[in-house]
Short mmCIF file of N, CA and C in Angstrom, two decimals:
data_model
loop_
_atom_site.label_atom_id
_atom_site.label_comp_id
_atom_site.label_asym_id
_atom_site.label_seq_id
_atom_site.Cartn_x
_atom_site.Cartn_y
_atom_site.Cartn_z
N UNK W 21 82.79 153.77 90.12
CA UNK W 21 81.57 153.18 89.62
C UNK W 21 81.67 151.85 89.19
N UNK W 22 82.70 151.35 88.72
CA UNK W 22 82.94 149.86 88.34
C UNK W 22 82.79 149.00 89.67
N UNK W 23 83.42 149.46 90.68
CA UNK W 23 83.42 148.68 91.94
C UNK W 23 81.94 148.62 92.57
N UNK W 24 81.09 149.67 92.58
CA UNK W 24 79.95 149.60 92.92
C UNK W 24 79.02 148.86 92.28
N UNK W 25 79.11 148.89 90.85
CA UNK W 25 78.53 147.95 89.89
C UNK W 25 78.72 146.46 90.11
N UNK W 26 79.95 146.27 90.44
CA UNK W 26 80.43 144.73 90.81
C UNK W 26 79.89 144.21 91.82
N UNK W 27 79.42 144.93 92.94
CA UNK W 27 78.89 144.53 94.07
C UNK W 27 77.46 143.78 93.84
N UNK W 28 76.80 144.42 92.86
CA UNK W 28 75.39 143.84 92.77
C UNK W 28 75.40 142.40 91.92
N UNK W 29 76.09 142.23 90.79
CA UNK W 29 76.31 140.90 90.25
C UNK W 29 76.84 139.83 91.18
N UNK W 30 77.75 140.39 91.91
CA UNK W 30 78.45 139.41 92.98
C UNK W 30 77.59 138.90 93.92
N UNK W 31 76.62 139.57 94.39
CA UNK W 31 75.48 139.03 95.14
C UNK W 31 74.83 138.03 94.49
N UNK W 32 74.88 137.75 93.13
CA UNK W 32 74.02 136.81 92.66
C UNK W 32 75.01 135.79 91.91
N UNK W 33 76.05 135.71 92.50
CA UNK W 33 77.10 134.59 92.29
C UNK W 33 77.72 134.78 90.90
N UNK W 34 77.75 136.09 90.41
CA UNK W 34 78.19 136.43 88.86
C UNK W 34 79.77 136.74 89.20
N UNK W 35 80.65 136.15 88.37
CA UNK W 35 82.00 136.31 88.70
C UNK W 35 82.39 137.68 87.94
N UNK W 36 82.87 138.66 88.73
CA UNK W 36 83.33 140.15 88.25
C UNK W 36 84.96 140.13 88.51
N UNK W 37 85.69 138.91 88.20
CA UNK W 37 86.96 139.24 88.17
C UNK W 37 87.35 139.85 87.00
N UNK W 38 88.75 140.11 86.85
CA UNK W 38 89.30 140.93 85.81
C UNK W 38 89.15 140.35 84.44
N UNK W 39 89.14 139.14 84.44
CA UNK W 39 88.95 138.29 83.19
C UNK W 39 87.62 138.28 82.70
N UNK W 40 86.63 138.55 83.56
CA UNK W 40 85.15 138.57 83.20
C UNK W 40 84.46 139.81 83.11
N UNK W 41 85.14 140.89 83.74
CA UNK W 41 84.46 142.14 83.95
C UNK W 41 85.38 143.23 83.81
N UNK W 42 85.18 144.18 82.93
CA UNK W 42 86.01 145.44 82.78
C UNK W 42 85.05 146.39 82.11
N UNK W 43 85.75 147.75 82.15
CA UNK W 43 84.99 148.85 81.52
C UNK W 43 85.87 149.72 80.68
N UNK W 44 85.18 150.40 79.63
CA UNK W 44 85.79 151.24 78.91
C UNK W 44 85.01 152.65 79.18
N UNK W 45 85.90 153.63 79.44
CA UNK W 45 85.28 155.14 79.67
C UNK W 45 85.79 156.15 78.95
N UNK W 46 85.13 156.97 78.55
CA UNK W 46 85.39 158.33 77.97
C UNK W 46 84.60 159.34 78.33
N UNK W 47 85.08 160.54 78.11
CA UNK W 47 84.27 161.82 78.60
C UNK W 47 84.47 162.90 77.55
N UNK W 48 83.78 163.79 77.71
CA UNK W 48 83.68 165.05 77.01
C UNK W 48 84.06 166.26 77.72
N UNK W 49 84.94 167.23 77.27
CA UNK W 49 85.23 168.45 78.06
C UNK W 49 84.90 169.44 77.01
N UNK W 50 84.16 170.45 77.71
CA UNK W 50 83.60 171.65 76.83
C UNK W 50 83.83 172.75 77.52
N UNK W 51 83.75 173.91 76.57
CA UNK W 51 84.01 175.09 77.26
C UNK W 51 82.55 175.66 77.59
N UNK W 52 82.49 175.79 78.95
CA UNK W 52 81.10 176.42 79.40
C UNK W 52 81.38 177.71 80.17
N UNK W 53 81.07 178.79 79.35
CA UNK W 53 81.27 180.12 79.74
C UNK W 53 82.68 180.38 80.04
N UNK W 54 83.57 179.99 79.11
CA UNK W 54 84.91 180.14 79.10
C UNK W 54 85.78 179.30 80.30
N UNK W 55 85.10 178.31 80.77
CA UNK W 55 85.91 177.31 81.66
C UNK W 55 85.71 176.09 81.06
N UNK W 56 86.77 175.27 80.97
CA UNK W 56 86.61 173.90 80.58
C UNK W 56 86.17 173.16 81.63
N UNK W 57 85.18 172.37 81.23
CA UNK W 57 84.34 171.51 82.15
C UNK W 57 84.02 170.11 81.65
N UNK W 58 84.26 168.95 82.45
CA UNK W 58 83.82 167.72 82.11
C UNK W 58 82.23 167.73 82.24
N UNK W 59 81.67 167.56 80.91
CA UNK W 59 80.19 167.65 80.89
C UNK W 59 79.67 166.16 80.78
N UNK W 60 80.21 165.25 80.26
CA UNK W 60 79.57 163.94 79.96
C UNK W 60 80.66 162.95 80.33
N UNK W 61 80.25 161.71 80.89
CA UNK W 61 81.10 160.52 80.88
C UNK W 61 80.19 159.38 80.43
N UNK W 62 80.82 158.51 79.47
CA UNK W 62 80.21 157.43 78.80
C UNK W 62 81.05 156.09 79.32
N UNK W 63 80.49 155.07 79.90
CA UNK W 63 81.03 154.09 80.37
C UNK W 63 80.15 152.85 79.69
N UNK W 64 81.16 151.95 79.29
CA UNK W 64 80.58 150.61 78.71
C UNK W 64 81.25 149.72 79.45
N UNK W 65 80.38 148.86 80.31
CA UNK W 65 80.81 147.65 81.13
C UNK W 65 80.87 146.44 80.37
N UNK W 66 81.62 145.68 80.52
CA UNK W 66 81.82 144.38 79.82
C UNK W 66 81.79 143.39 80.69
N UNK W 67 80.81 142.37 80.52
CA UNK W 67 80.70 141.31 81.40
C UNK W 67 80.47 139.88 80.69
N UNK W 68 81.15 138.88 80.86
CA UNK W 68 81.13 137.66 80.40
C UNK W 68 80.50 136.65 81.32
N UNK W 69 79.04 136.23 80.93
CA UNK W 69 78.35 135.36 81.96
C UNK W 69 77.47 134.43 80.92
N UNK W 70 76.85 133.48 81.83
CA UNK W 70 75.91 132.63 81.08
C UNK W 70 74.67 133.48 80.76
N UNK W 71 73.96 132.90 79.94
CA UNK W 71 72.66 133.67 79.56
C UNK W 71 71.67 133.67 80.69
N UNK W 72 71.81 132.48 81.50
CA UNK W 72 70.98 132.44 82.96
C UNK W 72 71.04 133.54 83.85
N UNK W 73 72.21 134.32 83.69
CA UNK W 73 72.55 135.36 84.74
C UNK W 73 72.42 136.74 83.87
N UNK W 74 71.92 136.78 82.73
CA UNK W 74 72.01 138.15 82.04
C UNK W 74 71.04 138.89 82.78
N UNK W 75 69.75 138.65 82.98
CA UNK W 75 68.69 139.35 83.53
C UNK W 75 69.32 140.10 84.93
N UNK W 76 69.82 139.29 85.86
CA UNK W 76 70.62 139.85 87.08
C UNK W 76 71.56 141.00 86.80
N UNK W 77 72.33 140.64 85.70
CA UNK W 77 73.31 141.80 85.36
C UNK W 77 72.74 142.95 84.79
N UNK W 78 71.62 142.77 84.17
CA UNK W 78 71.09 144.11 83.56
C UNK W 78 70.31 144.78 84.71
N UNK W 79 69.61 143.99 85.62
CA UNK W 79 69.06 144.69 86.78
C UNK W 79 69.98 145.51 87.57
N UNK W 80 71.30 144.93 87.77
CA UNK W 80 72.36 145.67 88.51
C UNK W 80 72.53 146.90 87.81
N UNK W 81 72.75 146.90 86.47
CA UNK W 81 72.97 148.19 85.90
C UNK W 81 71.91 149.19 86.08
N UNK W 82 70.69 148.81 86.31
CA UNK W 82 69.55 149.91 86.46
C UNK W 82 69.73 150.41 87.69
N UNK W 83 70.26 149.88 88.76
CA UNK W 83 70.10 150.30 90.16
C UNK W 83 71.43 150.72 90.81
N UNK W 84 72.48 150.49 90.00
CA UNK W 84 73.76 150.79 90.87
C UNK W 84 74.10 152.05 91.06
N UNK W 85 73.76 153.22 90.25
CA UNK W 85 74.17 154.38 90.37
C UNK W 85 73.57 155.08 91.65
N UNK W 86 72.38 154.71 92.16
CA UNK W 86 71.87 155.30 93.28
C UNK W 86 72.77 155.00 94.54
N UNK W 87 73.65 154.05 94.68
CA UNK W 87 74.30 153.61 95.61
C UNK W 87 75.79 153.87 95.29
N UNK W 88 76.30 154.55 94.22
CA UNK W 88 77.48 154.71 93.86
C UNK W 88 78.08 156.17 94.44
N UNK W 89 79.00 156.21 95.43
CA UNK W 89 79.50 157.42 95.84
C UNK W 89 80.06 158.23 94.90
N UNK W 90 80.89 157.79 94.01
CA UNK W 90 81.54 158.51 92.70
C UNK W 90 80.49 159.28 91.99
N UNK W 91 79.41 158.35 91.57
CA UNK W 91 78.37 158.81 90.64
C UNK W 91 77.40 159.96 91.35
N UNK W 92 77.27 159.66 92.72
CA UNK W 92 76.28 160.54 93.46
C UNK W 92 77.05 162.04 93.63
N UNK W 93 78.32 161.93 93.63
CA UNK W 93 79.33 163.01 93.89
C UNK W 93 79.08 164.14 92.52
N UNK W 94 78.94 163.73 91.41
CA UNK W 94 78.64 164.32 90.15
C UNK W 94 77.55 164.27 89.40
N UNK W 95 76.58 163.66 89.80
CA UNK W 95 75.25 163.56 89.16
C UNK W 95 74.69 165.08 89.39
N UNK W 96 74.13 165.61 88.35
CA UNK W 96 73.59 166.99 88.25
C UNK W 96 74.66 168.03 87.95
N UNK W 97 76.04 167.62 87.76
CA UNK W 97 77.04 168.36 87.08
C UNK W 97 77.62 167.78 85.87
N UNK W 98 77.83 166.25 85.90
CA UNK W 98 78.36 165.68 84.67
C UNK W 98 77.32 164.60 84.51
N UNK W 99 76.85 164.46 83.01
CA UNK W 99 75.95 163.60 82.68
C UNK W 99 76.69 162.25 82.52
N UNK W 100 76.07 161.24 83.02
CA UNK W 100 76.49 159.96 83.08
C UNK W 100 75.74 158.98 82.05
N UNK W 101 76.42 158.38 80.99
CA UNK W 101 75.84 157.49 80.29
C UNK W 101 76.52 156.19 80.28
N UNK W 102 75.65 155.18 80.69
CA UNK W 102 76.37 153.68 80.83
C UNK W 102 75.60 152.75 80.15
N UNK W 103 76.22 151.60 79.79
CA UNK W 103 75.65 150.62 79.03
C UNK W 103 76.44 149.18 79.55
N UNK W 104 75.86 148.22 79.11
CA UNK W 104 76.56 146.92 79.43
C UNK W 104 76.61 146.14 78.41
N UNK W 105 77.73 145.55 77.92
CA UNK W 105 77.86 144.77 76.74
C UNK W 105 78.12 143.34 77.22
N UNK W 106 77.17 142.47 76.84
CA UNK W 106 77.29 141.00 77.55
C UNK W 106 77.95 140.23 76.55
N UNK W 107 78.80 139.28 77.04
CA UNK W 107 79.42 138.34 76.12
C UNK W 107 79.05 136.87 76.91
N UNK W 108 78.36 136.06 76.21
CA UNK W 108 77.57 134.91 76.63
C UNK W 108 78.66 133.98 76.67
N UNK W 109 78.82 133.28 77.82
CA UNK W 109 79.60 132.09 78.12
C UNK W 109 78.86 130.78 77.80
N UNK W 110 79.39 129.80 77.26
CA UNK W 110 78.82 128.48 77.07
C UNK W 110 78.02 127.93 78.34
#
């Protein structure tokens, strides 16, 4: 998911190198009818950008899941919750 999201800002000349872009992820495992199942994944993407590029980054967050093979493989089975934390560069 992280790689797919990085493609979109990259098209807008937003630096998604490891110093400027990373993610924190966690998930929930629940007992569903006696079977342990991953039910939810939460991903917080972190991106260091100038304020001029913030709108492009947020737009990327809105559309990347539709083109993400990993996400599309589990949507419907696992809830995906994502957000982006922006750190503004001077």
